[in-house]
Coordinates of C-alpha atoms in Angstrom, one line a residue:
M1 CA 16.1 17.7 -7.2
I2 CA 13.0 16.6 -9.0
K3 CA 11.3 19.8 -10.0
A4 CA 7.9 18.9 -8.6
N5 CA 9.3 17.9 -5.2
N6 CA 10.6 21.4 -4.6
P7 CA 9.5 22.1 -1.0
Q8 CA 9.0 25.9 -1.7
L9 CA 6.2 25.2 -4.1
K10 CA 2.7 26.4 -3.2
S11 CA -0.6 25.9 -5.1
W12 CA -3.4 28.3 -5.9
I13 CA -5.6 25.4 -4.8
E14 CA -6.3 25.6 -1.0
V15 CA -4.4 22.8 0.8
P16 CA -5.6 22.1 4.4
K17 CA -3.2 22.0 7.1
N18 CA -1.5 18.5 7.5
S19 CA -3.1 17.4 4.2
D20 CA -1.6 14.3 2.6
F21 CA -1.8 15.9 -0.8
P22 CA 0.3 19.1 -1.1
I23 CA 1.4 20.1 -4.6
Q24 CA 4.5 18.1 -4.1
N25 CA 2.6 14.9 -4.0
I26 CA 0.5 14.6 -7.2
P27 CA -0.6 11.1 -6.8
F28 CA -2.7 9.2 -9.6
G29 CA -6.0 7.4 -9.1
V30 CA -9.4 6.8 -10.9
I31 CA -12.6 8.6 -9.9
K32 CA -16.2 8.2 -10.6
T33 CA -18.2 11.4 -11.3
I34 CA -21.8 12.2 -12.5
S35 CA -20.2 12.3 -16.0
G36 CA -18.5 9.0 -15.8
T37 CA -15.1 7.4 -14.8
T38 CA -11.7 9.2 -15.3
I39 CA -8.0 9.0 -14.2
A40 CA -7.2 11.7 -11.8
S41 CA -4.9 13.5 -9.3
R42 CA -5.3 15.4 -6.3
I43 CA -4.2 18.5 -4.6
G44 CA -5.5 19.1 -1.0
D45 CA -9.2 18.3 -1.1
T46 CA -9.7 19.1 -4.8
V47 CA -9.6 16.3 -7.3
I48 CA -8.1 17.0 -10.9
S49 CA -9.6 15.3 -13.9
I50 CA -6.6 14.3 -16.1
S51 CA -8.8 13.5 -19.2
A52 CA -10.3 17.0 -18.9
L53 CA -6.8 18.5 -18.7
Y54 CA -6.0 16.6 -21.9
K55 CA -9.4 17.6 -23.6
F56 CA -8.6 21.3 -23.2
G57 CA -4.8 20.9 -24.5
Y58 CA -3.1 21.5 -21.2
L59 CA -1.1 18.0 -21.7
N60 CA -0.3 18.4 -25.3
D61 CA 3.0 17.0 -26.6
L62 CA 3.7 14.8 -23.6
G63 CA 3.3 11.3 -25.4
L64 CA -0.4 10.7 -24.2
T65 CA -3.2 9.3 -26.4
E66 CA -7.0 9.4 -26.0
Q67 CA -7.1 5.7 -25.4
T68 CA -4.7 6.1 -22.5
I69 CA -6.4 9.1 -20.9
N70 CA -10.0 7.9 -21.4
S71 CA -9.5 4.6 -19.7
S72 CA -11.3 3.5 -16.5
V73 CA -8.0 2.2 -15.0
L74 CA -4.4 3.5 -15.1
N75 CA -2.8 0.6 -16.6
D76 CA -2.4 2.0 -20.2
F77 CA -1.3 5.4 -18.8
I78 CA 1.2 3.7 -16.5
A79 CA 2.4 1.5 -19.4
L80 CA 3.6 4.6 -21.4
G81 CA 6.6 4.7 -19.1
K82 CA 8.2 6.9 -16.5
K83 CA 9.1 9.6 -19.1
V84 CA 5.5 10.2 -20.0
T85 CA 3.9 9.8 -16.5
N86 CA 6.6 11.9 -14.9
A87 CA 6.2 14.7 -17.5
V88 CA 2.4 14.6 -16.6
R89 CA 3.3 14.8 -13.0
E90 CA 5.5 17.8 -13.7
K91 CA 2.9 19.5 -15.9
I92 CA 0.3 19.3 -13.3
S93 CA 2.7 20.8 -10.8
E94 CA 3.3 23.7 -13.3
L95 CA -0.4 24.3 -13.9
F96 CA -1.4 24.4 -10.2
V97 CA 1.6 26.4 -8.7
D98 CA 0.6 29.7 -7.3
T99 CA 2.7 31.8 -9.9
N100 CA 0.6 30.3 -12.8
S101 CA -2.6 31.9 -13.5
T102 CA -3.4 30.2 -17.0
L103 CA -6.0 27.7 -15.6
K104 CA -6.6 29.5 -12.4
N105 CA -8.3 32.3 -14.3
N106 CA -10.3 30.1 -16.7
D107 CA -13.6 29.3 -14.8
A108 CA -15.0 27.4 -17.8
H109 CA -12.1 25.0 -17.9
K110 CA -12.0 24.6 -14.1
A111 CA -15.6 23.7 -14.0
E112 CA -14.8 20.5 -15.9
I113 CA -11.4 19.8 -14.5
L114 CA -11.8 20.3 -10.7
F115 CA -13.9 18.5 -8.3
S116 CA -14.3 18.6 -4.6
I117 CA -13.4 15.4 -2.8
T118 CA -17.1 15.2 -1.7
E119 CA -18.3 15.1 -5.3
I120 CA -16.5 11.9 -6.5
K121 CA -16.2 8.3 -5.5
N122 CA -12.8 6.5 -5.8
A123 CA -12.4 3.3 -7.8
L124 CA -9.6 0.7 -7.9
P125 CA -6.7 2.7 -9.7
V126 CA -5.4 -0.3 -11.7
R127 CA -6.7 -3.6 -13.1
I128 CA -4.8 -6.1 -10.9
E129 CA -3.9 -9.3 -12.6
N130 CA -1.5 -10.6 -10.1
Y131 CA -0.8 -10.0 -6.4
T132 CA 2.0 -11.3 -4.3
D133 CA 2.4 -10.9 -0.5
F134 CA 6.0 -10.7 1.1
Y135 CA 7.0 -11.6 4.5
S136 CA 9.9 -9.0 4.8
S137 CA 9.7 -7.5 8.5
K138 CA 12.4 -9.1 10.5
E139 CA 10.5 -8.0 13.6
H140 CA 7.2 -9.5 12.4
A141 CA 8.8 -12.8 11.4
T142 CA 10.7 -13.1 14.6
N143 CA 7.5 -12.4 16.7
V144 CA 5.5 -15.0 14.8
G145 CA 8.2 -17.4 15.0
T146 CA 8.6 -16.9 18.7
M147 CA 4.9 -17.4 19.2
F148 CA 4.6 -20.5 17.2
R149 CA 7.9 -22.2 17.2
D150 CA 11.2 -22.2 19.3
P151 CA 11.9 -18.5 20.4
K152 CA 15.8 -19.5 20.1
N153 CA 15.1 -20.3 16.4
A154 CA 12.3 -17.9 15.5
L155 CA 13.5 -17.2 12.0
L156 CA 13.5 -20.3 9.7
P157 CA 17.0 -21.0 8.0
N158 CA 15.9 -19.4 4.7
W159 CA 14.6 -16.2 6.0
L160 CA 17.9 -14.2 6.1
H161 CA 18.7 -15.2 2.5
I162 CA 15.5 -14.8 0.4
P163 CA 12.6 -12.5 0.4
I164 CA 9.8 -14.8 1.4
G165 CA 6.6 -14.3 -0.3
Y166 CA 3.3 -16.2 -1.6
H167 CA 1.0 -15.5 -4.5
G168 CA -2.2 -14.1 -3.2
R169 CA -5.8 -13.5 -4.5
A170 CA -5.9 -10.4 -6.8
S171 CA -9.7 -10.6 -7.3
S172 CA -10.4 -9.8 -3.7
I173 CA -8.4 -6.6 -3.4
V174 CA -10.8 -3.9 -2.6
I175 CA -10.8 -0.1 -2.4
S176 CA -10.9 1.8 0.8
G177 CA -14.5 2.3 2.0
T178 CA -15.6 -1.2 1.0
S179 CA -17.0 -3.2 3.9
I180 CA -15.9 -6.8 4.1
H181 CA -17.6 -9.9 5.7
R182 CA -16.0 -11.9 8.4
P183 CA -14.8 -15.1 6.7
K184 CA -15.8 -18.7 7.6
G185 CA -13.8 -21.7 7.4
Q186 CA -12.2 -24.7 9.2
T187 CA -10.6 -24.2 12.3
K188 CA -9.1 -26.7 14.9
A189 CA -8.7 -25.9 18.5
P190 CA -5.6 -27.2 20.4
D191 CA -7.5 -29.5 22.5
A192 CA -10.0 -30.7 19.8
E193 CA -9.6 -34.1 18.0
L194 CA -11.3 -32.9 14.7
P195 CA -11.6 -29.6 13.1
S196 CA -14.9 -27.5 13.1
F197 CA -16.5 -25.1 10.6
G198 CA -17.6 -21.5 11.2
P199 CA -17.0 -18.0 11.2
S200 CA -13.3 -17.0 12.1
K201 CA -13.0 -15.9 15.7
Q202 CA -9.5 -14.4 15.1
L203 CA -9.9 -11.9 12.5
D204 CA -6.7 -9.7 12.1
F205 CA -5.4 -6.6 10.1
E206 CA -1.9 -6.7 8.6
L207 CA -0.2 -3.2 8.3
E208 CA 1.4 -3.2 4.8
L209 CA 2.4 -1.0 1.9
A210 CA 2.1 -2.4 -1.7
F211 CA 3.9 -1.4 -4.9
V212 CA 2.4 -1.2 -8.3
V213 CA 4.4 -2.5 -11.2
G214 CA 4.8 0.0 -14.0
K215 CA 6.6 -1.9 -16.7
E216 CA 6.2 -5.3 -18.2
T217 CA 8.7 -8.1 -18.5
Q218 CA 8.7 -11.2 -20.9
L219 CA 8.5 -14.7 -19.6
G220 CA 12.0 -15.8 -18.9
D221 CA 13.4 -12.5 -18.2
S222 CA 14.9 -11.2 -14.8
I223 CA 15.0 -7.8 -13.5
P224 CA 18.4 -7.0 -12.1
I225 CA 18.6 -5.2 -8.7
D226 CA 20.1 -1.9 -10.1
K227 CA 17.1 -1.6 -12.5
A228 CA 14.3 -2.9 -10.2
E229 CA 13.2 0.7 -9.3
E230 CA 12.6 1.6 -13.0
F231 CA 9.7 -1.0 -12.9
I232 CA 8.0 0.3 -9.8
F233 CA 5.4 3.0 -10.5
G234 CA 4.3 3.9 -7.0
L235 CA 2.9 2.6 -3.6
V236 CA -0.4 2.3 -1.8
L237 CA -1.5 1.5 1.6
F238 CA -2.4 -2.2 2.1
N239 CA -4.4 -4.0 4.7
D240 CA -4.0 -7.8 4.0
W241 CA -6.8 -9.1 6.2
S242 CA -6.1 -12.4 7.9
A243 CA -8.0 -15.1 9.7
R244 CA -5.4 -16.4 12.2
D245 CA -7.4 -19.3 13.3
I246 CA -8.2 -20.6 9.9
Q247 CA -4.5 -19.8 9.0
A248 CA -3.1 -22.0 11.9
W249 CA -5.0 -25.0 10.7
E250 CA -4.4 -24.8 7.0
Y251 CA -1.0 -23.3 6.4
V252 CA 1.1 -26.5 6.7
P253 CA 2.4 -27.5 4.2
L254 CA 1.8 -25.0 1.5
G255 CA 1.1 -21.6 3.5
P256 CA -1.9 -19.2 3.6
F257 CA -5.1 -19.9 1.6
L258 CA -8.6 -19.1 2.7
A259 CA -7.2 -17.3 5.7
K260 CA -6.1 -14.5 3.5
N261 CA -7.8 -14.7 0.0
F262 CA -11.1 -13.3 1.2
A263 CA -10.2 -9.5 1.2
S264 CA -7.4 -7.0 1.1
T265 CA -8.0 -3.3 1.4
I266 CA -6.0 -0.6 -0.6
S267 CA -5.8 3.2 -0.4
P268 CA -7.2 4.8 -3.7
W269 CA -4.3 7.1 -4.5
I270 CA -0.9 5.8 -6.0
V271 CA 2.0 7.8 -4.6
T272 CA 4.8 7.7 -7.2
L273 CA 8.1 6.7 -6.4
E274 CA 9.3 10.0 -7.5
A275 CA 7.2 11.9 -5.0
L276 CA 8.8 9.7 -2.3
E277 CA 12.3 10.4 -3.5
P278 CA 13.1 12.9 -0.7
F279 CA 12.3 10.3 2.0
R280 CA 14.8 7.6 1.2
V281 CA 16.7 6.2 4.1
A282 CA 19.2 3.3 4.7
G283 CA 17.6 -0.1 5.6
P284 CA 18.8 -2.5 8.2
T285 CA 22.1 -4.2 7.9
Q286 CA 21.7 -7.4 6.3
E287 CA 23.7 -10.3 7.9
P288 CA 24.7 -12.7 6.5
K289 CA 25.6 -11.0 3.3
V290 CA 23.0 -11.7 0.7
L291 CA 23.8 -13.4 -2.6
P292 CA 25.1 -11.0 -5.4
Y293 CA 21.8 -10.9 -7.3
L294 CA 20.1 -9.3 -4.3
D295 CA 23.1 -7.0 -3.3
Y296 CA 22.1 -3.4 -3.8
K297 CA 23.7 0.1 -3.6
G298 CA 22.2 3.2 -2.1
A299 CA 19.3 3.8 0.3
K300 CA 16.5 1.7 -0.8
N301 CA 14.1 2.1 2.3
Y302 CA 11.7 4.9 2.8
D303 CA 10.9 6.8 6.0
I304 CA 7.0 6.5 6.0
N305 CA 5.1 6.9 9.2
L306 CA 2.1 4.5 9.6
D307 CA -0.7 4.4 11.9
V308 CA -3.3 1.7 12.4
I309 CA -6.8 2.9 14.1
I310 CA -9.6 0.8 15.2
K311 CA -13.0 2.5 15.3
P312 CA -15.9 0.5 17.0
K313 CA -19.3 1.0 15.5
G314 CA -20.6 4.4 17.0
A315 CA -17.6 4.8 19.4
E316 CA -14.3 6.6 19.6
E317 CA -11.5 5.4 17.6
T318 CA -8.2 3.9 19.1
V319 CA -4.7 4.1 17.7
V320 CA -3.4 0.7 18.1
S321 CA 0.0 0.8 16.2
K322 CA 2.5 3.5 15.2
S323 CA 5.0 1.8 12.8
N324 CA 7.4 2.9 10.0
F325 CA 8.2 1.4 6.5
K326 CA 11.8 2.1 7.2
Y327 CA 12.1 -0.8 9.4
M328 CA 11.6 -3.4 6.5
Y329 CA 14.6 -5.9 6.2
W330 CA 14.0 -6.8 2.5
N331 CA 13.4 -3.8 0.4
M332 CA 11.1 -3.4 -2.7
A333 CA 14.0 -3.6 -5.2
Q334 CA 15.1 -6.9 -3.6
Q335 CA 11.5 -8.3 -3.6
L336 CA 11.0 -7.5 -7.3
T337 CA 14.4 -8.8 -8.3
H338 CA 13.9 -12.1 -6.3
H339 CA 10.3 -12.5 -7.8
T340 CA 11.6 -12.4 -11.3
V341 CA 15.1 -14.1 -11.0
N342 CA 13.4 -17.5 -12.1
G343 CA 11.9 -15.8 -15.2
C344 CA 8.5 -14.9 -13.7
N345 CA 7.0 -12.2 -16.0
M346 CA 5.5 -8.9 -14.6
K347 CA 2.5 -7.1 -15.8
V348 CA 1.6 -3.5 -15.5
G349 CA -0.7 -3.1 -12.6
D350 CA 0.6 -6.1 -10.7
M351 CA 0.6 -5.4 -7.0
Y352 CA 3.2 -6.6 -4.5
A353 CA 2.6 -6.2 -0.8
S354 CA 5.6 -5.6 1.7
G355 CA 4.2 -8.1 4.3
T356 CA 3.3 -7.0 7.9
I357 CA 5.4 -4.0 8.8
S358 CA 6.4 -4.3 12.5
G359 CA 8.9 -2.2 14.4
P360 CA 11.1 -2.9 17.3
T361 CA 8.6 -1.9 20.2
E362 CA 5.1 -3.3 21.0
D363 CA 3.4 -0.1 20.0
S364 CA 4.9 -0.5 16.5
Y365 CA 3.6 -4.0 15.9
G366 CA 1.7 -4.4 12.6
S367 CA -1.1 -6.9 13.6
M368 CA -3.3 -7.8 16.5
L369 CA -1.5 -11.2 16.5
E370 CA 1.5 -9.4 17.8
I371 CA -0.1 -6.5 19.7
T372 CA -2.2 -8.9 21.8
W373 CA 0.5 -11.5 21.6
R374 CA -1.8 -14.2 20.3
G375 CA -4.8 -12.9 22.4
T376 CA -3.0 -13.3 25.7
K377 CA -2.7 -9.5 26.3
P378 CA -6.1 -8.0 25.4
L379 CA -6.0 -4.4 24.1
K380 CA -7.9 -1.7 26.0
M381 CA -10.0 0.4 23.8
K382 CA -11.1 4.1 24.5
N383 CA -14.7 3.2 24.8
G384 CA -13.8 0.7 27.6
T385 CA -14.0 -2.5 25.7
E386 CA -11.1 -4.9 25.0
R387 CA -9.8 -6.6 21.8
K388 CA -7.9 -9.6 21.2
F389 CA -8.7 -9.5 17.5
I390 CA -11.2 -7.6 15.4
D391 CA -15.0 -7.6 16.1
D392 CA -17.9 -7.2 13.9
G393 CA -18.6 -3.4 13.5
D394 CA -15.0 -2.4 13.8
T395 CA -13.6 -0.2 11.1
V396 CA -9.8 -0.8 10.7
I397 CA -8.0 2.5 9.2
I398 CA -4.5 2.6 8.0
K399 CA -2.9 6.0 7.4
G400 CA 0.6 6.7 6.2
Y401 CA 2.8 9.8 5.5
C402 CA 6.3 11.1 5.0
E403 CA 7.4 14.5 6.4
K404 CA 10.5 16.5 5.7
D405 CA 11.5 20.2 5.0
G406 CA 8.0 21.3 5.9
V407 CA 6.4 19.0 3.3
R408 CA 4.0 16.2 4.1
I409 CA 3.5 13.5 1.5
G410 CA 0.8 11.1 2.4
F411 CA -1.5 8.3 1.2
G412 CA -4.9 9.0 2.5
E413 CA -6.2 6.0 4.1
S414 CA -7.1 2.5 3.7
A415 CA -10.5 1.7 5.7
S416 CA -12.9 -1.1 5.8
E417 CA -15.6 -1.9 8.3
V418 CA -16.1 -5.6 9.2
L419 CA -19.6 -6.9 8.7
P420 CA -20.8 -10.4 10.1
T421 CA -20.2 -13.4 8.2
K422 CA -22.6 -13.8 5.1

């Protein structure tokens, strides 16, 4: 067992009931305070400045440098490698366990190290140079194929053989709490002779998780399947906003473009792969058998509960989906291995999203496209209104957490309000 994952650990920091951030989590992020920007961690509703811990000597002899600690993004810290980042996670766990009073009794140090969550603003945790979105839920791909093609041949011939993906737009990935504007573009109604231009009428969310690359590769190198997890630092919640009407007109022959590159919303805290270790589960059986370079051993999926909530402006919220990351057909190790098998190089901070996560039942579908079945089954909201897709003024909130042996490890939330078209 990883020492910091011990379910018996308790912190001297108060942790509210059902918090996503017990002492067993120790995620990493970037915060803005009145004194500047710093990399940080979190226990309960208390945020921990890692640069202040370093300043006061609590992180000595762990392989850290001032440059990596005093950066405004986590890239240099992550690039130190898992030996260092895991040691920092373990040290934070030791400092804040209820049996250790070293920092607990030092009020002067605590004044610079600890912040209430209400005193800080989260920033993008990493500099994201590259972003790829996969298409790895069999249930989602089957639903979409059934809607738009022949239901008897919903999956295209390649889908069961390779993790399908496309290169998305890194510059429009935003932190939770950032509002987005409804996109505009070309659409073409089925009965129209020519396309028209205007705001999207079919704005949708996509329920996803994304992993952050923690180790670089050189151009021409490939990551073998049994080494792939060494290159994954951790995960965030990911809403890959989609304009379905724009997408339907533009995606042939090269796939999504303006329908997806206008915004994606992530949760601010990166939960490490090590914190998720207790929640590994076996994935679905892959038939036909994958090619040898994608053949893996052990449990590579994770039991992460996922909720999607729509909150209309000034009204009660409605839970519209309850899904789970364990349903994914193609796992993260396979995605990363396939991404590099041709020699594509990875950079620290690169972000790779799972693709829409849909389960086997209607209440576990990961997009409005599926939940309302392309708008033919409007969704009843708690305030009495209906939704086929997302309205202006709606806030879409994604939450995720694992739970086992009395320990809940969560991600916080990815939330964005939809504003009218600019």
